[in-house]
Coordinates of N, CA and C in Angstrom, one line a residue:
M1 N 3.5 63.9 -7.6 CA 3.1 64.8 -6.4 C 1.2 64.4 -6.2
E2 N 0.8 64.0 -7.3 CA -0.7 63.9 -7.0 C -0.9 62.3 -6.5
V3 N 0.2 61.8 -6.7 CA 0.3 60.2 -6.2 C 0.2 60.4 -4.6
L4 N 1.5 61.0 -4.2 CA 2.1 61.1 -3.0 C 0.4 61.5 -2.1
Q5 N -0.3 62.9 -2.6 CA -1.4 63.2 -2.0 C -2.5 62.4 -2.1
W6 N -2.3 61.3 -2.9 CA -3.7 60.3 -3.1 C -3.4 59.5 -1.9
L7 N -2.0 59.2 -1.6 CA -1.6 57.9 -0.7 C -2.0 58.7 0.9
R8 N -1.6 60.1 0.8 CA -1.9 60.3 2.2 C -3.2 60.4 2.7
A9 N -4.0 60.8 1.5 CA -5.4 60.8 1.5 C -6.1 59.7 1.8
N10 N -5.8 58.5 1.4 CA -6.2 57.1 1.9 C -5.4 56.3 2.1
L11 N -4.6 56.5 3.2 CA -3.4 55.9 4.0 C -4.1 54.6 4.5
I12 N -5.4 55.0 5.1 CA -6.2 54.0 5.9 C -6.5 52.7 4.7
L13 N -6.9 53.1 3.6 CA -7.2 52.0 2.7 C -6.0 51.5 2.2
V14 N -4.9 52.2 2.1 CA -3.8 51.6 1.4 C -3.0 50.5 2.3
S15 N -2.9 51.0 3.5 CA -2.8 50.0 4.9 C -3.4 48.9 4.5
T16 N -5.0 48.7 4.6 CA -6.0 47.7 4.5 C -5.5 46.4 3.7
I17 N -4.9 47.5 2.3 CA -4.6 46.7 1.2 C -3.4 45.8 1.1
V18 N -2.4 46.5 1.8 CA -0.9 45.9 2.0 C -1.2 45.0 2.7
N19 N -1.9 45.0 4.1 CA -2.0 43.9 5.2 C -2.9 42.5 4.5
I20 N -3.7 42.7 3.7 CA -4.6 41.8 3.1 C -3.8 40.7 2.1
A21 N -3.1 41.7 1.2 CA -2.0 40.9 0.7 C -1.0 40.0 1.1
M22 N -0.5 40.8 2.4 CA 0.4 39.7 3.2 C 0.0 39.0 3.9
L23 N -1.2 38.7 4.1 CA -1.8 37.7 5.0 C -2.4 37.3 3.8
A24 N -2.4 37.2 2.6 CA -2.6 36.0 1.6 C -1.2 35.5 0.9
I25 N -0.5 36.0 1.1 CA 0.8 35.4 0.6 C 1.1 35.0 1.9
W26 N 1.0 34.9 3.0 CA 1.2 34.2 3.9 C 0.6 32.5 4.2
T27 N -0.8 33.0 3.7 CA -1.7 32.2 3.8 C -1.1 31.1 2.5
F28 N -0.7 31.5 1.6 CA -0.4 30.4 0.6 C 1.1 29.6 1.0
Y29 N 1.9 30.4 1.7 CA 3.2 29.6 1.9 C 2.5 28.9 2.9
A30 N 1.9 29.1 4.1 CA 1.4 28.2 5.0 C 0.8 27.1 4.2
F31 N 0.1 27.0 3.6 CA -0.7 26.2 2.6 C 0.2 25.3 2.1
L32 N 1.0 26.0 1.2 CA 2.2 24.6 0.5 C 3.3 24.1 1.6
F33 N 3.4 24.8 2.6 CA 4.4 23.8 3.9 C 3.4 22.9 4.5
Y34 N 1.9 22.9 4.5 CA 1.1 22.0 5.2 C 1.2 20.6 4.4
R35 N 0.6 21.3 2.9 CA 1.0 20.1 2.3 C 2.1 19.5 1.7
E36 N 3.2 19.8 2.0 CA 4.6 19.2 1.9 C 4.5 18.3 3.2
Y37 N 4.0 18.9 3.9 CA 4.3 17.9 5.3 C 3.5 16.7 5.4
E38 N 2.1 16.7 5.2 CA 1.5 15.9 4.9 C 2.0 14.9 3.9
R39 N 2.6 15.4 3.0 CA 3.1 14.5 1.7 C 4.0 13.8 2.5
Q40 N 5.3 13.7 2.8 CA 5.8 13.3 3.6 C 5.6 12.5 5.1
R41 N 4.4 12.7 5.6 CA 4.0 11.9 6.5 C 2.9 11.0 6.0
R42 N 2.4 11.2 4.8 CA 1.7 10.2 4.1 C 2.3 8.8 3.9
P43 N 1.5 7.7 4.5 CA 2.1 6.4 4.2 C 2.2 5.6 2.9
K44 N 3.1 4.9 2.5 CA 3.1 4.2 1.6 C 3.7 2.9 1.2
I45 N 3.0 2.1 1.1 CA 3.7 0.6 1.0 C 3.7 0.2 -0.8
I46 N 4.6 -0.6 -1.3 CA 4.8 -1.2 -2.3 C 4.7 -2.8 -2.2
I47 N 4.1 -2.8 -3.4 CA 3.9 -4.4 -3.6 C 4.8 -4.7 -4.8
H48 N 5.9 -4.9 -4.9 CA 6.9 -5.1 -5.8 C 7.5 -6.2 -6.4
L49 N 7.6 -6.7 -7.5 CA 7.7 -8.0 -8.2 C 8.8 -7.7 -8.7
T50 N 10.0 -8.6 -8.6 CA 11.3 -8.6 -8.8 C 11.7 -8.9 -10.5
N51 N 10.7 -9.5 -11.2 CA 10.5 -9.1 -12.8 C 9.0 -9.4 -12.8
W52 N 9.0 -7.9 -13.6 CA 7.4 -7.3 -13.4 C 6.5 -8.2 -14.3
F53 N 6.9 -9.0 -15.2 CA 6.4 -10.1 -16.2 C 6.5 -11.2 -16.0
A54 N 7.0 -12.3 -15.3 CA 6.9 -13.3 -15.0 C 6.6 -13.9 -13.7
K55 N 5.7 -14.9 -13.7 CA 4.9 -15.6 -12.7 C 5.9 -15.9 -11.5
E56 N 7.4 -16.5 -12.2 CA 8.3 -16.8 -11.0 C 9.2 -15.5 -10.5
A57 N 8.3 -14.4 -10.5 CA 9.0 -13.3 -9.9 C 8.7 -13.2 -8.6
E58 N 9.8 -12.8 -7.9 CA 9.8 -12.8 -6.0 C 8.9 -11.7 -5.9
C59 N 8.0 -11.6 -4.5 CA 7.2 -10.4 -4.5 C 7.4 -9.9 -3.2
L60 N 7.8 -8.7 -3.2 CA 8.2 -8.1 -2.1 C 7.3 -6.8 -1.6
I61 N 7.2 -7.1 -0.1 CA 6.4 -5.5 0.4 C 7.5 -4.3 0.9
I62 N 7.5 -3.5 0.6 CA 8.5 -2.5 0.7 C 7.7 -1.3 1.3
N63 N 8.1 -0.5 2.5 CA 8.2 0.4 3.3 C 8.7 2.2 2.6
L64 N 7.8 2.7 1.9 CA 8.4 3.7 1.7 C 7.7 5.0 2.5
T65 N 7.4 4.6 3.3 CA 6.6 5.6 4.3 C 8.0 6.3 5.1
R66 N 8.5 7.6 5.6 CA 9.0 7.9 5.9 C 9.8 7.8 7.7
E67 N 8.6 6.7 8.1 CA 8.5 6.1 9.7 C 8.4 4.9 9.3
P68 N 8.3 4.0 10.6 CA 8.4 2.8 10.7 C 6.8 2.7 10.6
V69 N 6.4 1.5 9.7 CA 4.7 1.2 9.9 C 4.8 -0.3 10.6
H70 N 3.3 -0.8 11.1 CA 3.2 -1.9 11.4 C 2.1 -2.6 10.5
I71 N 2.5 -4.1 9.8 CA 2.0 -4.3 8.9 C 1.2 -5.6 9.9
E72 N -0.3 -5.4 9.7 CA -1.4 -6.0 10.2 C -1.6 -7.4 9.5
G73 N -1.4 -7.2 8.2 CA -1.6 -8.5 7.6 C -1.5 -8.5 6.1
V74 N -0.9 -9.6 5.5 CA -0.8 -9.4 4.0 C -2.0 -10.7 3.7
L75 N -2.9 -10.2 2.7 CA -3.7 -11.1 2.5 C -3.7 -11.0 1.0
I76 N -4.9 -12.3 0.4 CA -4.7 -12.5 -1.1 C -6.6 -12.5 -1.5
A77 N -6.9 -11.8 -2.2 CA -8.3 -11.7 -2.3 C -8.6 -12.4 -3.9
S78 N -9.7 -13.0 -4.2 CA -10.0 -13.5 -5.2 C -11.6 -13.6 -5.6
G79 N -12.1 -14.0 -6.8 CA -13.5 -14.2 -7.0 C -13.9 -12.8 -7.4
D80 N -15.0 -12.5 -8.0 CA -15.6 -11.2 -8.7 C -15.6 -10.4 -7.9
D81 N -16.0 -10.6 -6.3 CA -16.4 -9.3 -5.5 C -15.2 -9.5 -4.5
G82 N -14.2 -9.9 -4.9 CA -13.0 -9.7 -4.3 C -12.8 -10.0 -2.9
Q83 N -14.4 -10.9 -1.9 CA -14.1 -11.0 -0.8 C -13.6 -12.4 -0.6
S84 N -13.4 -13.4 -1.2 CA -12.5 -14.3 -0.9 C -11.1 -14.1 -0.3
L85 N -10.9 -14.2 1.1 CA -9.8 -13.5 1.6 C -9.0 -14.6 2.2
K86 N -7.6 -14.6 2.3 CA -6.9 -15.7 2.9 C -5.5 -14.6 3.2
M87 N -5.2 -14.8 4.6 CA -4.3 -14.4 5.0 C -3.0 -15.1 4.7
V88 N -1.5 -14.3 4.1 CA -0.8 -14.9 3.8 C 0.3 -15.0 5.3
T89 N 0.4 -16.2 5.6 CA 1.4 -16.4 6.8 C 2.2 -17.8 6.7
S90 N 2.7 -18.4 8.0 CA 3.4 -19.3 7.8 C 3.0 -20.1 8.7
G91 N 3.2 -21.7 8.6 CA 2.7 -22.4 9.6 C 3.8 -23.2 10.1
E92 N 5.1 -22.8 9.5 CA 6.2 -23.3 10.3 C 7.0 -23.2 11.5
D93 N 7.6 -23.9 12.0 CA 8.1 -23.6 13.4 C 8.8 -22.1 13.3
L94 N 8.4 -21.2 13.8 CA 9.2 -19.7 14.0 C 10.6 -20.0 14.8
S95 N 10.8 -20.9 15.9 CA 12.3 -20.6 16.1 C 13.0 -20.9 15.4
S96 N 12.8 -22.1 14.4 CA 13.6 -22.6 13.4 C 14.2 -22.2 12.4
Q97 N 13.1 -21.3 11.8 CA 13.3 -20.4 10.5 C 14.2 -19.3 11.3
M98 N 13.9 -18.6 12.4 CA 15.0 -17.4 12.7 C 16.0 -18.1 13.2
R99 N 16.6 -19.5 13.2 CA 17.5 -20.0 13.8 C 18.4 -19.9 12.0
D100 N 17.8 -19.9 11.1 CA 18.1 -19.9 9.9 C 18.5 -18.5 9.2
G101 N 18.4 -17.8 10.3 CA 18.6 -16.1 9.6 C 17.2 -15.5 9.3
R102 N 16.3 -15.9 9.3 CA 15.4 -15.2 9.0 C 14.7 -14.4 9.9
S103 N 14.1 -12.9 9.5 CA 13.5 -12.4 10.8 C 12.0 -12.3 10.6
V104 N 11.7 -12.4 11.9 CA 10.4 -12.9 12.5 C 9.1 -12.0 11.4
E105 N 9.4 -10.9 10.8 CA 8.2 -10.2 10.2 C 8.5 -11.0 8.6
S106 N 9.7 -11.7 7.8 CA 9.7 -12.3 6.8 C 9.1 -13.4 7.0
V107 N 8.7 -14.3 8.4 CA 8.2 -15.3 8.9 C 6.9 -15.6 8.4
V108 N 6.2 -14.5 9.5 CA 4.8 -14.4 9.8 C 4.0 -13.4 9.0
K109 N 4.8 -12.3 7.8 CA 4.6 -11.7 7.1 C 3.8 -10.3 7.9
Q110 N 4.1 -10.1 9.1 CA 3.6 -9.3 9.9 C 4.4 -8.7 10.7
G111 N 4.4 -7.3 11.4 CA 5.4 -7.0 12.4 C 5.6 -5.4 11.9
P112 N 6.4 -4.7 12.5 CA 6.7 -3.6 12.3 C 7.9 -3.7 11.2
L113 N 7.8 -2.3 10.3 CA 8.7 -2.6 8.9 C 9.2 -0.9 8.8
Y114 N 10.1 -1.0 9.1 CA 10.9 0.3 9.1 C 11.4 0.7 7.7
P115 N 11.6 2.4 7.5 CA 11.6 2.8 6.5 C 12.6 2.1 5.3
G116 N 12.1 2.2 4.2 CA 13.1 1.3 3.2 C 13.3 -0.3 3.5
A117 N 12.7 -1.0 4.4 CA 12.9 -2.2 4.7 C 11.9 -3.2 3.9
T118 N 12.4 -4.4 3.8 CA 11.2 -5.5 3.1 C 10.5 -6.4 4.0
I119 N 9.7 -7.4 2.9 CA 9.0 -8.3 3.8 C 8.9 -9.0 2.4
E120 N 9.7 -10.0 2.6 CA 9.9 -11.3 1.5 C 8.3 -12.3 1.3
L121 N 7.7 -12.2 0.3 CA 6.8 -12.6 -0.1 C 6.7 -14.2 -0.4
G122 N 7.8 -14.2 -1.2 CA 8.3 -15.4 -1.9 C 7.6 -15.5 -3.2
R123 N 7.7 -16.4 -4.1 CA 7.4 -16.3 -5.8 C 6.0 -16.1 -5.8
L124 N 5.4 -15.7 -6.8 CA 4.3 -15.2 -7.0 C 3.8 -16.2 -7.4
S125 N 4.0 -17.4 -8.1 CA 3.5 -18.4 -8.7 C 2.9 -19.5 -7.4
E126 N 4.1 -19.5 -6.6 CA 3.9 -20.3 -5.5 C 3.1 -19.6 -4.3
L127 N 3.0 -18.4 -4.3 CA 2.2 -17.5 -3.4 C 0.7 -18.1 -3.6
I128 N 0.3 -18.0 -5.3 CA -1.3 -18.1 -5.5 C -1.4 -19.7 -5.5
E129 N -0.3 -20.5 -6.1 CA -0.6 -22.0 -6.3 C -0.9 -22.6 -4.8
R130 N 0.0 -22.1 -3.8 CA -0.6 -22.9 -2.3 C -1.6 -21.9 -1.4
A131 N -2.1 -20.6 -1.9 CA -2.8 -20.2 -1.1 C -4.4 -20.1 -2.0
L132 N -4.3 -20.4 -2.7 CA -5.8 -20.5 -4.0 C -5.7 -21.6 -5.0
P133 N -5.3 -22.8 -4.5 CA -4.9 -23.7 -5.8 C -6.7 -23.7 -6.4
E134 N -7.5 -23.5 -5.7 CA -8.9 -23.8 -6.3 C -9.2 -22.6 -7.4
F135 N -8.4 -21.7 -7.1 CA -8.7 -20.6 -8.1 C -8.0 -20.7 -9.4
L136 N -7.0 -21.3 -9.5 CA -6.3 -21.7 -10.9 C -6.8 -22.5 -11.6
E137 N -7.7 -23.5 -10.7 CA -8.6 -24.3 -11.7 C -9.3 -23.3 -12.8
Q138 N -10.1 -22.3 -12.6 CA -10.6 -21.5 -13.1 C -9.9 -20.9 -14.6
A139 N -8.8 -20.5 -14.2 CA -7.6 -20.1 -15.3 C -7.1 -21.5 -16.5
S140 N -7.2 -22.8 -15.6 CA -7.0 -23.7 -16.6 C -8.1 -24.3 -17.3
N141 N -9.2 -23.9 -17.0 CA -10.4 -23.9 -18.0 C -10.8 -22.9 -19.1
G142 N -9.6 -22.0 -19.0 CA -9.7 -21.1 -20.2 C -10.1 -19.6 -19.7
D143 N -10.6 -19.6 -18.7 CA -11.0 -18.4 -18.3 C -10.4 -17.4 -17.8
T144 N -10.2 -16.4 -17.7 CA -9.2 -15.0 -17.3 C -9.7 -14.5 -15.8
C145 N -8.7 -14.5 -15.1 CA -9.3 -14.6 -13.6 C -8.3 -13.3 -12.9
F146 N -8.9 -12.6 -11.9 CA -8.2 -11.7 -11.3 C -8.0 -12.0 -9.8
F147 N -6.9 -11.4 -9.1 CA -6.5 -11.6 -7.8 C -5.9 -10.7 -7.2
E148 N -6.4 -10.1 -6.4 CA -5.4 -8.9 -5.3 C -4.5 -9.3 -4.4
I149 N -3.4 -8.7 -4.3 CA -2.7 -8.8 -3.0 C -3.2 -7.6 -2.3
R150 N -3.0 -7.7 -0.9 CA -3.4 -6.3 -0.1 C -2.8 -6.7 1.2
V151 N -2.3 -5.7 1.3 CA -1.5 -5.3 2.6 C -2.4 -3.9 3.7
A152 N -2.5 -4.8 4.8 CA -3.2 -3.7 5.8 C -2.0 -3.3 7.1
A153 N -2.0 -2.1 7.5 CA -1.2 -1.6 8.2 C -1.3 -0.4 8.8
I154 N -0.7 -0.2 10.0 CA -1.1 0.8 10.9 C -0.1 2.0 10.6
G155 N -0.1 3.1 10.3 CA 0.8 4.1 9.5 C 1.4 5.2 10.9
P156 N 1.8 6.0 10.5 CA 2.5 6.7 11.8 C 1.3 7.9 12.4
V157 N 0.2 8.0 12.0 CA -0.9 8.9 12.7 C -1.7 7.7 13.3
D158 N -1.2 6.4 13.5 CA -2.1 5.6 14.3 C -3.4 5.1 13.7
R159 N -3.3 4.9 12.5 CA -4.6 5.0 12.1 C -4.3 3.7 10.8
L160 N -5.5 2.7 10.3 CA -5.0 1.9 9.6 C -5.3 2.5 8.2
F161 N -4.5 1.9 7.3 CA -4.2 2.2 6.0 C -3.9 1.0 5.3
G162 N -4.2 1.2 3.9 CA -3.6 -0.2 2.9 C -3.1 0.1 1.8
A163 N -2.5 -1.0 1.2 CA -1.9 -1.0 -0.3 C -2.8 -2.5 -1.1
R164 N -2.9 -2.1 -2.3 CA -3.2 -3.3 -3.1 C -3.0 -3.3 -4.2
R165 N -2.6 -4.6 -4.9 CA -2.1 -4.3 -6.7 C -2.8 -5.8 -7.1
R166 N -3.6 -5.4 -8.1 CA -4.3 -6.4 -8.8 C -3.4 -7.1 -9.8
F167 N -4.0 -8.3 -10.1 CA -3.3 -9.2 -11.2 C -4.3 -9.8 -11.9
H168 N -3.9 -10.4 -13.4 CA -4.2 -11.0 -14.0 C -4.2 -12.4 -14.4
I169 N -5.0 -13.7 -14.3 CA -4.4 -15.2 -14.5 C -4.8 -15.3 -16.0
E170 N -4.4 -15.8 -16.9 CA -4.4 -16.5 -18.3 C -4.4 -17.7 -18.6
S171 N -5.0 -18.6 -19.0 CA -4.5 -19.9 -19.3 C -3.6 -19.9 -20.7
T172 N -2.5 -20.7 -20.7 CA -1.9 -20.8 -21.8 C -1.5 -22.2 -22.1
D173 N -0.6 -22.3 -22.9 CA -0.1 -23.7 -23.8 C 0.5 -24.3 -22.2
D174 N 1.4 -23.8 -22.1 CA 2.2 -24.3 -20.7 C 1.5 -24.4 -19.7
G175 N 0.3 -23.9 -19.2 CA -0.6 -23.7 -17.7 C -1.1 -22.4 -18.2
Y176 N -0.3 -21.5 -16.9 CA -1.2 -20.2 -16.9 C 0.0 -19.0 -17.2
S177 N -0.1 -17.7 -17.3 CA 0.7 -16.8 -16.9 C -0.2 -15.7 -16.5
M178 N 0.5 -14.9 -15.5 CA -0.3 -13.7 -14.9 C 0.7 -12.5 -15.0
H179 N 0.3 -11.1 -14.8 CA 0.8 -10.3 -15.1 C -0.3 -8.8 -14.0
P180 N 0.8 -8.1 -13.6 CA 0.0 -6.9 -12.8 C -0.9 -6.2 -13.9
E181 N -2.4 -5.7 -13.2 CA -3.1 -4.5 -14.0 C -2.5 -3.3 -14.1
S182 N -1.6 -2.9 -13.2 CA -0.8 -1.3 -12.9 C 0.6 -1.8 -12.7
L183 N 1.3 -0.8 -13.4 CA 2.4 -0.5 -12.8 C 2.6 -0.1 -11.5
Y184 N 0.9 0.4 -11.1 CA 1.8 0.9 -9.4 C 1.1 0.4 -8.6
T185 N 1.3 0.5 -7.4 CA 0.6 0.0 -6.4 C -0.4 0.9 -5.9
E186 N -1.6 0.5 -5.9 CA -3.1 1.4 -5.3 C -2.7 1.5 -3.6
Q187 N -2.7 3.1 -3.3 CA -2.4 3.3 -2.2 C -3.9 3.6 -1.2
L188 N -4.2 3.2 -0.4 CA -5.6 3.5 0.4 C -5.0 4.4 1.8
T189 N -5.3 5.5 1.8 CA -4.8 6.2 2.9 C -6.1 7.4 3.4
S190 N -7.2 7.6 2.9 CA -8.3 8.2 3.0 C -9.1 7.5 4.3
R191 N -9.8 8.4 4.9 CA -10.6 7.7 6.2 C -11.7 6.7 5.7
K192 N -12.4 6.9 4.4 CA -13.0 6.0 3.8 C -12.4 4.7 3.5
A193 N -11.0 5.0 3.2 CA -10.2 3.4 3.1 C -10.1 2.6 4.2
D194 N -10.0 3.4 5.5 CA -9.4 3.0 6.7 C -10.8 2.2 6.9
R195 N -12.0 2.1 6.9 CA -12.9 1.5 6.6 C -13.0 0.2 6.0
E196 N -12.4 0.4 4.8 CA -12.5 -0.6 3.6 C -11.2 -1.7 4.2
V197 N -10.1 -1.1 4.5 CA -9.1 -1.9 5.1 C -9.6 -2.8 6.3
T198 N -10.4 -2.2 7.3 CA -10.5 -2.5 8.4 C -11.6 -4.2 8.3
Q199 N -12.8 -3.8 7.2 CA -13.3 -5.0 6.8 C -12.5 -6.3 6.3
W200 N -11.4 -5.9 5.4 CA -10.6 -6.8 4.8 C -10.3 -7.8 6.1
L201 N -9.7 -7.2 7.1 CA -9.5 -8.0 8.4 C -10.3 -8.4 8.9
D202 N -11.5 -8.1 9.1 CA -12.9 -8.7 10.0 C -13.0 -9.9 8.7
E203 N -13.2 -9.9 7.9 CA -13.5 -10.6 6.9 C -12.4 -11.8 6.7
A204 N -11.3 -11.8 7.2 CA -10.2 -12.5 6.8 C -10.0 -13.5 8.4
S205 N -10.5 -12.6 9.6 CA -10.5 -13.2 10.7 C -11.4 -14.1 10.9
K206 N -12.4 -13.9 10.3 CA -13.7 -14.8 10.7 C -13.3 -16.6 10.3
S207 N -12.1 -16.8 9.5 CA -12.2 -18.2 8.9 C -10.6 -18.1 9.2
F208 N -9.8 -17.6 9.8 CA -8.1 -17.5 10.1 C -8.0 -19.0 10.2
S209 N -9.0 -19.9 10.9 CA -8.4 -21.2 11.1 C -8.4 -21.8 10.0
A210 N -8.7 -21.8 8.9 CA -8.7 -22.1 7.7 C -7.7 -21.9 6.4
L211 N -7.3 -20.9 7.2 CA -6.2 -19.8 6.2 C -4.7 -19.9 6.2
M212 N -4.2 -20.8 7.3 CA -2.9 -21.0 7.6 C -2.2 -21.8 6.5
F213 N -1.0 -21.4 6.1 CA -0.6 -22.7 5.1 C 1.0 -22.4 5.5
H214 N 1.8 -23.3 4.8 CA 3.2 -23.3 5.1 C 3.9 -22.6 4.5
D215 N 4.8 -22.2 5.0 CA 5.9 -21.4 4.4 C 6.0 -21.1 2.8
I216 N 5.9 -20.2 1.9 CA 5.5 -20.0 0.6 C 6.8 -20.0 -0.1
R217 N 8.2 -19.8 0.4 CA 9.5 -19.8 -0.3 C 10.0 -21.1 -0.7
S218 N 10.4 -21.5 -2.2 CA 10.7 -22.3 -2.4 C 11.8 -23.3 -1.3
P219 N 11.7 -24.4 -1.6 CA 12.7 -25.2 -0.7 C 14.1 -25.1 -1.4
K220 N 15.0 -25.2 -0.2 CA 16.3 -24.8 -0.8 C 17.2 -25.9 -1.5

């Protein structure tokens, strides 16, 4: 009885507390919904090796975003500062390769990439040997070197984002071995990363005439 009397006497206070509690609950659910929405729209590119430990592994670029993305370029970075960049592309005749059943994206390593689709870069060893032959000389001299495969793309929100995976090269008795530094591809999706990815493309474009090399796939 005393409780009812207290509630009647403090009806405005009780109503205010209930409204604040309801607002807090709805705000919490709205926050969860927004986070899930952002997670689903967040772009994600995977740099995948068909055999994680072998330098003869095939290297694939896979789009795990729920929407299509546009690959602006695939680059290889080497050197202590990672600023020695080369664009992965093909100098072969485009029309003849498409007649062999290959897509434009797999030839030029650029273009639209739909959810779950892949771009084949070729064997990891051939990719490095053809793109950075001088870099392997350091490994043959006994040095431990590293390089990065970088992907620059435009995502669902019309903003540049990137992905990269770092590899180590070590000298061995039969030449060299290489292995990824991490199990996972690093995703660069923040606005700060946007500026970094833009810098990748700017640096690569300055010397693009010297970057093009022939198809990195093994001869059939």
